[in-house]
CSV table of C-alpha atoms and ligand atoms in Angstrom, one decimal:
chain,number,residue,atom,x,y,z
A,1,MET,CA,-174.8,64.2,64.7
A,2,SER,CA,-173.1,62.2,67.3
A,3,THR,CA,-169.5,63.7,69.0
A,4,PRO,CA,-166.8,61.4,67.4
A,5,ASP,CA,-164.6,59.5,68.8
A,6,HIS,CA,-161.9,58.8,66.8
A,7,ALA,CA,-160.0,60.0,63.5
A,8,THR,CA,-158.8,58.2,60.7
A,9,ILE,CA,-155.9,58.4,59.1
A,10,THR,CA,-155.5,57.8,55.6
A,11,ILE,CA,-152.2,57.1,53.9
A,12,GLY,CA,-152.5,55.7,50.3
A,13,ASP,CA,-154.4,52.5,50.7
A,14,GLN,CA,-153.6,52.4,54.7
A,15,SER,CA,-156.2,53.6,56.9
A,16,LEU,CA,-155.7,54.1,60.9
A,17,ASP,CA,-158.6,54.1,63.0
A,18,CYS,CA,-156.7,56.8,65.9
A,19,PRO,CA,-158.4,57.1,69.4
A,20,LEU,CA,-159.6,61.1,70.1
A,21,VAL,CA,-158.3,61.4,73.6
A,22,LEU,CA,-160.5,64.5,75.8
A,23,GLY,CA,-159.2,66.7,78.2
A,24,SER,CA,-161.0,68.3,81.1
A,25,GLU,CA,-161.9,71.1,79.5
A,26,ASN,CA,-162.7,69.3,76.1
A,27,GLU,CA,-159.5,70.0,74.5
A,28,VAL,CA,-159.5,66.9,71.7
A,29,GLY,CA,-156.0,64.9,70.8
A,30,ILE,CA,-155.5,62.1,68.3
A,31,ASP,CA,-153.9,59.5,69.9
A,32,ILE,CA,-150.9,58.2,67.6
A,33,SER,CA,-149.6,56.0,69.6
A,34,GLN,CA,-150.3,53.1,66.5
A,35,LEU,CA,-149.5,55.3,63.9
A,36,ARG,CA,-145.8,54.2,63.1
A,37,ALA,CA,-146.6,50.5,63.8
A,38,GLN,CA,-149.2,50.0,61.8
A,39,THR,CA,-148.4,52.6,58.9
A,40,GLY,CA,-144.7,52.9,58.7
A,41,ALA,CA,-145.3,56.6,58.9
A,42,ILE,CA,-144.3,59.1,61.8
A,43,THR,CA,-146.1,62.7,62.5
A,44,LEU,CA,-143.5,66.1,61.9
A,45,ASP,CA,-144.3,69.1,63.6
A,46,PRO,CA,-141.1,71.4,64.3
A,47,GLY,CA,-141.5,73.1,67.2
A,48,LEU,CA,-143.6,70.9,68.1
A,49,GLY,CA,-147.2,73.4,67.8
A,50,ASN,CA,-149.4,70.4,67.7
A,51,THR,CA,-148.3,67.7,69.6
A,52,GLY,CA,-149.8,66.9,73.2
A,53,ALA,CA,-146.3,65.5,74.7
A,54,CYS,CA,-148.5,63.9,77.6
A,55,LYS,CA,-151.4,64.1,79.8
A,56,SER,CA,-151.0,66.9,82.8
A,57,ALA,CA,-153.2,67.5,85.8
A,58,ILE,CA,-151.0,70.7,86.6
A,59,THR,CA,-151.5,73.5,84.7
A,60,TYR,CA,-154.7,75.2,81.8
A,61,ILE,CA,-153.9,77.5,79.3
A,62,ASP,CA,-157.1,78.5,77.1
A,63,GLY,CA,-154.5,80.9,74.7
A,64,GLU,CA,-157.3,81.6,72.6
A,65,HIS,CA,-158.6,83.4,75.7
A,66,GLY,CA,-156.5,84.3,78.0
A,67,ILE,CA,-157.2,81.7,80.8
A,68,LEU,CA,-154.1,80.6,83.6
A,69,ARG,CA,-155.3,77.5,86.4
A,70,TYR,CA,-153.3,76.0,88.3
A,71,ARG,CA,-154.6,72.9,89.2
A,72,GLY,CA,-158.3,74.5,88.3
A,73,ILE,CA,-157.5,78.1,90.0
A,74,PRO,CA,-157.5,80.8,87.8
A,75,ILE,CA,-154.1,82.4,88.6
A,76,GLU,CA,-156.0,85.4,89.4
A,77,GLU,CA,-157.3,84.6,92.2
A,78,PHE,CA,-153.6,84.1,93.8
A,79,GLU,CA,-152.9,87.8,93.7
A,80,ASN,CA,-152.7,89.9,97.0
A,81,ARG,CA,-154.2,86.7,98.5
A,82,ALA,CA,-151.9,83.8,98.1
A,83,ASN,CA,-147.8,82.9,98.6
A,84,PHE,CA,-145.1,81.8,96.9
A,85,ILE,CA,-145.2,78.7,99.3
A,86,GLU,CA,-148.9,77.3,99.2
A,87,VAL,CA,-148.8,77.9,95.1
A,88,ALA,CA,-145.7,75.5,95.0
A,89,TRP,CA,-146.9,72.7,97.0
A,90,LEU,CA,-150.5,73.2,95.5
A,91,LEU,CA,-149.1,72.5,91.9
A,92,ILE,CA,-146.2,69.9,92.9
A,93,PHE,CA,-149.2,67.7,95.6
A,94,GLY,CA,-152.2,69.0,93.6
A,95,HIS,CA,-154.3,70.4,96.1
A,96,LEU,CA,-153.6,73.6,98.5
A,97,PRO,CA,-151.7,72.6,101.7
A,98,ASN,CA,-153.6,72.8,105.1
A,99,GLY,CA,-152.7,74.4,108.2
A,100,GLN,CA,-150.0,71.3,109.5
A,101,GLU,CA,-148.9,70.2,105.6
A,102,GLN,CA,-148.3,74.6,105.5
A,103,ALA,CA,-146.3,74.8,109.0
A,104,LYS,CA,-144.5,71.3,108.3
A,105,PHE,CA,-143.5,72.5,104.5
A,106,SER,CA,-142.3,75.8,106.0
A,107,GLU,CA,-140.2,73.9,108.6
A,108,LEU,CA,-138.5,71.9,105.5
A,109,LEU,CA,-137.7,75.1,104.0
A,110,LYS,CA,-136.1,77.3,106.4
A,111,SER,CA,-134.3,73.7,107.9
A,112,ASN,CA,-132.8,73.0,104.4
A,113,ALA,CA,-131.9,77.0,103.3
A,114,HIS,CA,-128.0,76.5,103.6
A,115,LEU,CA,-126.0,75.2,101.3
A,116,HIS,CA,-123.2,72.7,102.3
A,117,GLU,CA,-120.0,74.9,103.2
A,118,SER,CA,-118.3,73.1,100.5
A,119,MET,CA,-120.4,74.3,98.0
A,120,LYS,CA,-119.7,78.1,99.3
A,121,HIS,CA,-116.0,77.6,97.7
A,122,GLN,CA,-117.3,76.3,94.7
A,123,PHE,CA,-118.4,80.0,93.7
A,124,GLU,CA,-114.9,80.7,93.8
A,125,GLY,CA,-114.1,78.7,90.9
A,126,PHE,CA,-116.7,80.9,88.9
A,127,PRO,CA,-114.9,84.3,87.2
A,128,ILE,CA,-116.7,87.2,88.8
A,129,ASP,CA,-118.3,87.8,85.7
A,130,ALA,CA,-119.9,84.6,85.5
A,131,PRO,CA,-123.6,84.9,83.8
A,132,PRO,CA,-125.6,83.8,86.9
A,133,MET,CA,-127.0,81.3,85.0
A,134,ALA,CA,-124.6,79.4,84.4
A,135,VAL,CA,-123.3,79.7,87.7
A,136,MET,CA,-127.3,78.7,88.6
A,137,SER,CA,-127.8,75.5,86.3
A,138,ALA,CA,-124.4,74.3,87.3
A,139,MET,CA,-124.5,75.1,91.6
A,140,ILE,CA,-128.2,72.8,91.5
A,141,ASN,CA,-126.4,69.7,89.3
A,142,SER,CA,-123.8,70.3,92.0
A,143,LEU,CA,-126.6,69.6,95.0
A,144,ALA,CA,-126.3,65.8,93.5
A,145,CYS,CA,-123.0,65.8,94.5
A,146,PHE,CA,-124.4,66.8,97.9
A,147,HIS,CA,-127.4,64.4,98.7
A,148,PRO,CA,-126.8,61.4,96.7
A,149,GLN,CA,-129.9,59.8,98.9
A,150,PHE,CA,-132.2,61.1,96.5
A,151,LEU,CA,-130.5,60.4,92.8
A,152,GLU,CA,-132.8,57.2,92.5
A,153,PRO,CA,-136.4,58.5,91.5
A,154,ASP,CA,-137.5,54.8,91.8
A,155,ASP,CA,-136.3,54.8,96.4
A,156,ILE,CA,-137.6,57.9,96.9
A,157,SER,CA,-140.4,57.4,99.2
A,158,GLU,CA,-143.2,60.3,99.2
A,159,GLU,CA,-141.9,61.5,102.7
A,160,ALA,CA,-138.3,61.7,101.2
A,161,PHE,CA,-139.7,63.4,98.0
A,162,THR,CA,-141.6,65.7,100.2
A,163,GLU,CA,-138.6,66.7,101.7
A,164,LEU,CA,-136.2,66.6,98.3
A,165,ALA,CA,-139.0,69.5,96.7
A,166,ALA,CA,-138.2,71.7,100.0
A,167,ARG,CA,-134.4,71.2,99.5
A,168,LEU,CA,-134.4,72.4,96.1
A,169,LEU,CA,-137.2,74.9,96.5
A,170,SER,CA,-135.0,76.7,99.4
A,171,LYS,CA,-131.7,76.1,98.3
A,172,VAL,CA,-132.0,77.9,94.6
A,173,ARG,CA,-132.9,80.9,96.7
A,174,THR,CA,-129.5,80.7,98.6
A,175,ILE,CA,-127.8,79.7,95.1
A,176,ALA,CA,-129.3,82.7,93.6
A,177,ALA,CA,-128.0,85.3,95.5
A,178,TYR,CA,-124.9,84.1,96.0
A,179,ALA,CA,-124.3,84.0,93.2
A,180,TYR,CA,-125.5,87.8,93.3
A,181,ARG,CA,-123.0,88.6,95.8
A,182,HIS,CA,-119.7,86.7,94.0
A,183,SER,CA,-120.7,88.6,90.8
A,184,ARG,CA,-120.1,91.9,93.0
A,185,GLY,CA,-117.3,90.2,95.1
A,186,ARG,CA,-119.3,90.6,98.7
A,187,PRO,CA,-119.4,88.3,101.3
A,188,PHE,CA,-122.4,85.7,101.0
A,189,THR,CA,-125.1,86.6,103.6
A,190,TYR,CA,-126.4,83.4,105.2
A,191,PRO,CA,-130.2,82.8,105.5
A,192,ASP,CA,-131.7,83.8,108.2
A,193,PRO,CA,-134.6,81.0,109.5
A,194,LYS,CA,-136.4,83.5,111.1
A,195,LEU,CA,-138.0,85.3,107.6
A,196,ARG,CA,-140.3,84.0,104.8
A,197,TYR,CA,-138.9,82.6,102.0
A,198,CYS,CA,-139.2,86.3,99.7
A,199,ALA,CA,-137.9,87.9,102.7
A,200,ASN,CA,-134.7,85.8,103.6
A,201,PHE,CA,-134.2,86.5,99.6
A,202,LEU,CA,-134.4,89.7,99.7
A,203,HIS,CA,-132.3,89.5,103.0
A,204,MET,CA,-129.5,87.6,101.4
A,205,MET,CA,-129.1,89.4,98.3
A,206,PHE,CA,-128.6,93.0,100.0
A,207,SER,CA,-127.9,92.6,103.5
A,208,GLN,CA,-124.8,93.6,104.6
A,209,PRO,CA,-122.1,92.3,107.1
A,210,TYR,CA,-122.7,96.6,109.3
A,211,ASP,CA,-126.1,97.2,106.8
A,212,GLN,CA,-129.4,94.9,107.9
A,213,TYR,CA,-131.0,95.4,104.6
A,214,LEU,CA,-134.8,96.5,105.6
A,215,ILE,CA,-137.6,94.4,104.2
A,216,ASP,CA,-140.5,96.2,102.9
A,217,PRO,CA,-143.3,94.2,103.7
A,218,GLU,CA,-145.3,95.4,100.4
A,219,ILE,CA,-141.7,94.7,98.4
A,220,GLU,CA,-142.1,91.5,99.5
A,221,ALA,CA,-145.5,90.7,98.5
A,222,ALA,CA,-144.5,92.5,94.8
A,223,LEU,CA,-141.5,89.7,94.6
A,224,ASN,CA,-144.0,87.3,96.1
A,225,LEU,CA,-146.7,88.0,93.4
A,226,VAL,CA,-144.1,88.0,90.7
A,227,LEU,CA,-142.9,84.5,91.9
A,228,ILE,CA,-145.9,83.3,92.0
A,229,LEU,CA,-146.9,84.2,88.5
A,230,HIS,CA,-144.2,82.0,87.3
A,231,ALA,CA,-144.0,79.1,88.7
A,232,ASP,CA,-146.1,76.9,86.3
A,233,HIS,CA,-146.6,77.1,82.5
A,234,GLU,CA,-147.7,73.5,80.9
A,235,GLN,CA,-145.2,72.2,78.4
A,236,ASN,CA,-143.0,75.2,78.0
A,237,CYS,CA,-139.7,74.9,76.6
A,238,SER,CA,-138.0,74.5,79.7
A,239,THR,CA,-140.7,72.0,81.6
A,240,SER,CA,-140.6,69.7,79.0
A,241,THR,CA,-136.4,70.1,79.0
A,242,VAL,CA,-137.0,69.3,82.8
A,243,ARG,CA,-139.5,66.1,81.7
A,244,VAL,CA,-137.4,65.3,78.9
A,245,VAL,CA,-134.5,64.6,80.5
A,246,GLY,CA,-136.8,62.9,83.7
A,247,SER,CA,-138.0,60.6,81.9
A,248,SER,CA,-134.7,59.1,81.2
A,249,LYS,CA,-134.9,58.4,85.3
A,250,ALA,CA,-132.3,61.2,85.6
A,251,ASN,CA,-133.2,62.9,89.0
A,252,LEU,CA,-134.4,66.1,90.1
A,253,PHE,CA,-131.3,68.1,90.5
A,254,ALA,CA,-130.4,67.2,87.1
A,255,SER,CA,-133.6,68.0,85.4
A,256,CYS,CA,-134.1,71.0,86.5
A,257,ALA,CA,-130.6,72.3,85.6
A,258,ALA,CA,-131.2,71.6,82.2
A,259,GLY,CA,-134.8,73.1,82.6
A,260,VAL,CA,-132.4,76.3,83.7
A,261,SER,CA,-130.5,76.4,80.8
A,262,ALA,CA,-133.3,75.6,78.5
A,263,LEU,CA,-135.0,78.7,80.0
A,264,TRP,CA,-131.9,80.5,79.5
A,265,GLY,CA,-132.5,81.4,75.4
A,266,PRO,CA,-134.0,85.3,74.6
A,267,LEU,CA,-137.0,83.4,73.1
A,268,HIS,CA,-137.5,81.9,76.1
A,269,GLY,CA,-137.2,83.4,80.1
A,270,GLY,CA,-133.9,85.3,78.6
A,271,ALA,CA,-136.8,87.3,77.0
A,272,ASN,CA,-137.4,89.3,80.0
A,273,VAL,CA,-133.7,91.2,80.3
A,274,ALA,CA,-133.6,91.1,76.1
A,275,VAL,CA,-136.8,93.4,76.8
A,276,LEU,CA,-135.3,95.8,79.2
A,277,ASP,CA,-132.2,96.0,76.1
A,278,MET,CA,-135.0,97.1,74.1
A,279,LEU,CA,-136.4,99.2,75.8
A,280,ARG,CA,-132.8,100.9,76.7
A,281,GLU,CA,-131.7,100.9,72.8
A,282,ILE,CA,-135.0,102.4,72.0
A,283,HIS,CA,-134.6,105.2,75.3
A,284,GLU,CA,-130.8,105.8,74.2
A,285,GLY,CA,-131.5,105.7,70.5
A,286,GLY,CA,-134.1,108.6,70.9
A,287,MET,CA,-136.6,106.4,68.8
A,288,ASN,CA,-139.9,106.9,69.2
A,289,ALA,CA,-143.0,103.8,69.6
A,290,GLU,CA,-143.8,104.0,66.2
A,291,HIS,CA,-140.4,103.3,64.6
A,292,ALA,CA,-139.4,100.5,66.8
A,293,ILE,CA,-142.6,98.7,65.5
A,294,ALA,CA,-142.0,99.2,61.9
A,295,ARG,CA,-138.6,97.8,62.6
A,296,ALA,CA,-140.0,95.0,64.9
A,297,LYS,CA,-141.9,94.4,61.5
A,298,ASP,CA,-139.2,94.4,59.0
A,299,LYS,CA,-138.4,90.7,58.2
A,300,SER,CA,-134.9,92.3,56.9
A,301,ASP,CA,-133.9,93.9,60.6
A,302,PRO,CA,-133.0,92.1,63.1
A,303,PHE,CA,-135.0,94.0,66.3
A,304,ARG,CA,-137.8,92.2,67.2
A,305,LEU,CA,-140.2,93.7,69.8
A,306,PHE,CA,-139.4,90.9,72.5
A,307,GLY,CA,-141.7,90.8,75.2
A,308,PHE,CA,-144.5,90.4,72.5
A,309,GLY,CA,-146.1,87.4,71.1
A,310,HIS,CA,-146.2,83.6,72.4
A,311,ARG,CA,-146.9,79.9,71.3
A,312,VAL,CA,-150.1,79.6,72.8
A,313,TYR,CA,-151.2,83.0,73.7
A,314,LYS,CA,-153.3,84.4,71.1
A,315,ASN,CA,-154.6,87.1,73.6
A,316,TYR,CA,-153.2,89.1,76.6
A,317,ASP,CA,-151.7,87.0,78.5
A,318,PRO,CA,-153.2,86.7,82.0
A,319,ARG,CA,-149.7,87.3,83.5
A,320,ALA,CA,-148.5,90.6,81.5
A,321,LYS,CA,-152.4,92.0,82.9
A,322,ILE,CA,-151.9,91.6,86.0
A,323,LEU,CA,-147.8,92.0,85.9
A,324,LYS,CA,-149.3,96.0,83.9
A,325,LYS,CA,-151.4,96.2,86.6
A,326,HIS,CA,-148.7,96.4,89.8
A,327,CYS,CA,-145.9,98.6,87.9
A,328,ASP,CA,-147.2,101.6,89.4
A,329,ARG,CA,-147.6,100.6,92.5
A,330,VAL,CA,-144.4,99.0,92.7
A,331,LEU,CA,-142.3,101.9,90.7
A,332,ALA,CA,-144.7,104.3,93.5
A,333,LEU,CA,-142.8,101.9,96.2
A,334,CYS,CA,-139.8,102.3,95.6
A,335,LYS,CA,-139.5,105.5,94.5
A,336,ALA,CA,-138.4,105.1,91.2
A,337,ASN,CA,-139.5,107.0,88.3
A,338,ASP,CA,-138.2,104.6,85.2
A,339,PRO,CA,-139.0,106.1,81.8
A,340,LEU,CA,-138.7,102.4,80.1
A,341,LEU,CA,-142.4,102.2,81.5
A,342,ASP,CA,-143.5,105.0,79.6
A,343,ILE,CA,-141.7,103.6,76.6
A,344,ALA,CA,-143.5,100.4,77.2
A,345,ARG,CA,-146.8,101.4,77.4
A,346,ALA,CA,-146.2,103.4,74.0
A,347,LEU,CA,-144.6,100.4,72.9
A,348,GLU,CA,-147.6,98.6,73.5
A,349,GLU,CA,-150.7,100.7,72.6
A,350,THR,CA,-148.8,101.0,69.3
A,351,ALA,CA,-148.1,97.4,68.4
A,352,LEU,CA,-152.2,96.5,69.4
A,353,THR,CA,-153.2,99.1,67.7
A,354,ASP,CA,-150.8,98.0,64.3
A,355,SER,CA,-152.6,95.2,61.9
A,356,TYR,CA,-149.3,93.2,61.8
A,357,PHE,CA,-149.6,92.6,65.7
A,358,ILE,CA,-153.5,92.4,65.5
A,359,ASP,CA,-153.3,89.7,62.7
A,360,ARG,CA,-150.5,87.5,64.5
A,361,LYS,CA,-152.1,88.1,67.7
A,362,LEU,CA,-149.1,89.5,69.0
A,363,PHE,CA,-150.2,90.4,72.8
A,364,PRO,CA,-147.3,91.1,75.5
A,365,ASN,CA,-146.3,88.3,77.1
A,366,VAL,CA,-145.1,87.6,81.3
A,367,ASP,CA,-142.0,88.8,80.4
A,368,PHE,CA,-143.0,93.1,79.2
A,369,TYR,CA,-143.3,93.8,82.3
A,370,SER,CA,-141.4,91.8,84.9
A,371,GLY,CA,-138.3,93.7,84.1
A,372,ILE,CA,-139.1,96.3,85.0
A,373,ILE,CA,-140.7,95.4,88.3
A,374,PHE,CA,-137.3,93.7,89.5
A,375,ARG,CA,-135.5,96.3,88.1
A,376,ALA,CA,-137.7,98.9,90.6
A,377,LEU,CA,-137.0,96.2,93.2
A,378,GLY,CA,-133.5,96.4,92.6
A,379,ILE,CA,-132.2,93.4,91.1
A,380,PRO,CA,-129.8,93.8,88.7
A,381,GLU,CA,-130.5,92.4,85.2
A,382,ASN,CA,-128.3,89.5,84.9
A,383,MET,CA,-130.6,88.1,87.6
A,384,PHE,CA,-133.8,88.9,86.0
A,385,THR,CA,-133.6,85.3,84.1
A,386,VAL,CA,-132.6,83.2,87.5
A,387,MET,CA,-135.8,84.9,89.0
A,388,PHE,CA,-137.7,83.5,86.7
A,389,SER,CA,-136.1,80.9,87.5
A,390,ILE,CA,-136.6,80.2,91.0
A,391,GLY,CA,-140.2,81.2,89.9
A,392,ARG,CA,-140.3,78.3,87.9
A,393,MET,CA,-139.0,75.8,90.2
A,394,PRO,CA,-142.5,74.7,91.9
A,395,GLY,CA,-143.2,74.0,88.4
A,396,TRP,CA,-140.6,72.0,87.2
A,397,ILE,CA,-140.5,70.3,89.9
A,398,ALA,CA,-144.2,69.3,90.0
A,399,HIS,CA,-144.2,68.0,85.9
A,400,TRP,CA,-140.5,65.6,87.0
A,401,LYS,CA,-143.0,63.6,89.9
A,402,GLU,CA,-146.0,63.7,87.6
A,403,GLN,CA,-144.0,62.1,84.9
A,404,HIS,CA,-142.3,59.7,87.6
A,405,ASP,CA,-145.5,58.4,89.3
A,406,GLU,CA,-147.1,58.1,85.7
A,407,LYS,CA,-144.1,55.9,85.2
A,408,GLY,CA,-144.1,56.7,81.4
A,409,ARG,CA,-141.0,56.0,78.5
A,410,ILE,CA,-138.2,57.5,78.0
A,411,THR,CA,-138.7,60.3,75.2
A,412,ARG,CA,-137.5,59.5,72.5
A,413,PRO,CA,-138.8,61.3,69.0
A,414,ARG,CA,-138.3,60.1,66.3
A,415,GLN,CA,-136.9,62.1,63.1
A,416,ILE,CA,-137.6,62.8,58.9
A,417,TYR,CA,-134.0,61.6,58.2
A,418,THR,CA,-132.4,64.5,54.8
A,419,GLY,CA,-128.6,63.4,54.8
A,420,PRO,CA,-126.7,61.7,52.4
A,421,MET,CA,-128.0,57.7,51.3
A,422,LYS,CA,-125.8,54.9,51.7
A,423,THR,CA,-122.4,55.6,51.0
A,424,GLY,CA,-118.9,54.2,50.7
A,425,TYR,CA,-116.0,55.6,53.1
A,426,THR,CA,-113.2,56.8,51.0
A,427,PRO,CA,-109.9,56.5,52.2
A,428,ARG,CA,-107.9,60.3,53.3
A,429,GLU,CA,-105.2,59.7,50.8
A,430,LYS,CA,-107.7,59.1,47.4
A,431,ARG,CA,-109.9,62.2,48.7
A,432,SER,CA,-109.5,65.6,46.5
B,501,CMC,N1,-141.7,90.7,67.4
B,501,CMC,C1,-141.6,90.7,65.8
B,501,CMC,N2,-142.7,89.7,65.1
B,501,CMC,C2,-143.2,88.5,65.8
B,501,CMC,C3,-142.8,88.2,67.3
B,501,CMC,C4,-142.6,89.4,67.5
B,501,CMC,N3,-142.1,89.3,69.6
B,501,CMC,N4,-143.3,87.6,67.9
B,501,CMC,C5,-143.3,86.7,66.6
B,501,CMC,N5,-143.4,87.9,65.2
B,501,CMC,C6,-144.4,87.0,63.8
B,501,CMC,C7,-143.0,86.4,63.1
B,501,CMC,O1,-141.7,86.9,62.9
B,501,CMC,C8,-144.5,85.4,63.1
B,501,CMC,O2,-144.5,86.2,61.6
B,501,CMC,P1,-144.7,85.8,59.9
B,501,CMC,O3,-146.0,85.0,60.1
B,501,CMC,O4,-145.0,86.7,58.8
B,501,CMC,O5,-143.5,84.6,59.5
B,501,CMC,C9,-145.3,85.3,63.2
B,501,CMC,O6,-145.8,86.3,64.0
B,501,CMC,C10,-146.0,84.1,64.4
B,501,CMC,O7,-144.5,83.8,64.7
B,501,CMC,P2,-143.5,82.8,65.5
B,501,CMC,O8,-142.4,83.4,65.4
B,501,CMC,O9,-143.3,81.5,64.3
B,501,CMC,O10,-143.5,82.5,66.5
B,501,CMC,P3,-143.8,81.6,68.0
B,501,CMC,O11,-144.5,80.4,68.2
B,501,CMC,O12,-142.7,79.8,67.2
B,501,CMC,O13,-142.4,81.8,68.5
B,501,CMC,C11,-142.4,83.0,70.3
B,501,CMC,C12,-143.4,81.7,69.8
B,501,CMC,C13,-142.7,83.1,71.7
B,501,CMC,C14,-141.1,82.8,70.2
B,501,CMC,C15,-141.9,84.6,70.3
B,501,CMC,O14,-143.2,85.3,69.8
B,501,CMC,C16,-141.6,85.3,69.7
B,501,CMC,O15,-140.1,85.2,69.6
B,501,CMC,N6,-141.2,86.6,71.2
B,501,CMC,C17,-140.4,87.7,71.3
B,501,CMC,C18,-139.7,86.7,72.2
B,501,CMC,C19,-140.3,86.9,73.6
B,501,CMC,O16,-140.8,87.5,74.0
B,501,CMC,N7,-139.9,85.2,74.6
B,501,CMC,C20,-140.9,84.8,76.2
B,501,CMC,C21,-142.7,84.1,75.5
B,501,CMC,S1,-143.1,84.0,77.1
B,501,CMC,C22,-142.4,83.7,78.4
B,501,CMC,C23,-141.7,82.1,77.9
B,501,CMC,O17,-142.2,81.5,78.2
B,501,CMC,O18,-140.7,81.9,77.8
């Protein structure tokens, strides 16, 4: 039998031949771009679980087999070998950087790490307990005010784009550290150009004017790994948001600020905070794993097993597998003995043998163990999702660029209207 090259959609006595689009791993898409023009009908796919919004050459996921690749390279290959910046380059520019490219990009990152002094004053306007994700999104948007040369996407040359990408990657780390320092009422620590990306972040977070934070290379390596594992994940909620905003030709700062906002929710990046809240609730409430799992299965109970389940993975999330492996090492390094890790392990073990989780193919996702690692590294909980956003920045930049280079159409979905049919306006005095 020959491989089909089209699908046929039949609506009443109308039928439409739709070409099939094959991905490089033979994923099949049905091109329905002529559907409405030819038949008047649209597709309805709440949550877009069956909708390919674009073609993309950046990241490949096979959720059934727990596979994740950046530009074709399996995620496991980066473990203990790559640094976050070369992975960022890979995602954004499509190939691993050669020595010259890496050196030039590192130089750009170093020379663009500082925030404009006027931006520093903006932090003072935020209350001390402002959620760092709100600060992060607002300050990334603010970058647009200080870099007007990057506001017209069509006028940015390839070289200028490299500088723009470096500026954003470098400054988000400074913004995140300053947001933390502000929340603690501490003075800002300027970036140190002698330090590498992750080390510089730890320095800005934790060094005191009278006490330089000593950077343990293993802690730096742990942070580097966590950021790499978060660097891209194809068309997730925040990346789709960046693409949607970017499709109107909004600048990169505005698009990525929107990405931060989308990431914030507990069903997406905010799950790393929700996992810790859940583990603490179990610990402090003296609940055992069986009781917690029973509650997670009970639809009348709002308790959910955060850090479990995924729209795409119907197998173990490969990022969670790597993080789980590194938890013990990081805790030992930081001389931390975290009872929440034991609870996480017991929960995982119980869930993975429970028919509710087996039938629904619910496995731990990246957020299940990342919070335990962040906690061990001394990152406060309200900064966990900010850490995710620093990690995801290369992916957002790569998708913004890909979409812009393809000169795609503005994203503008349709809807099935379910409101009232045409009705008249009743003047105020005649309303009962
Ligand atoms: N605990 C208990 N039940 C769950 C869970 C969970 N964590 N996740 C899914 N289910 C159930 C859900 O109730 C539904 O059951 P039923 O078929 O009986 O109605 C079924 O599994 C399918 O779930 P869904 O909510 O329809 O799946 P989705 O693809 O719309 O949502 C998800 C995916 C990640 C939002 C969801 O699994 C969830 O809420 N997980 C907890 C939050 C979380 O960990 N989010 C981080 C995701 S990974 C990082 C990232 O990319 O953001």
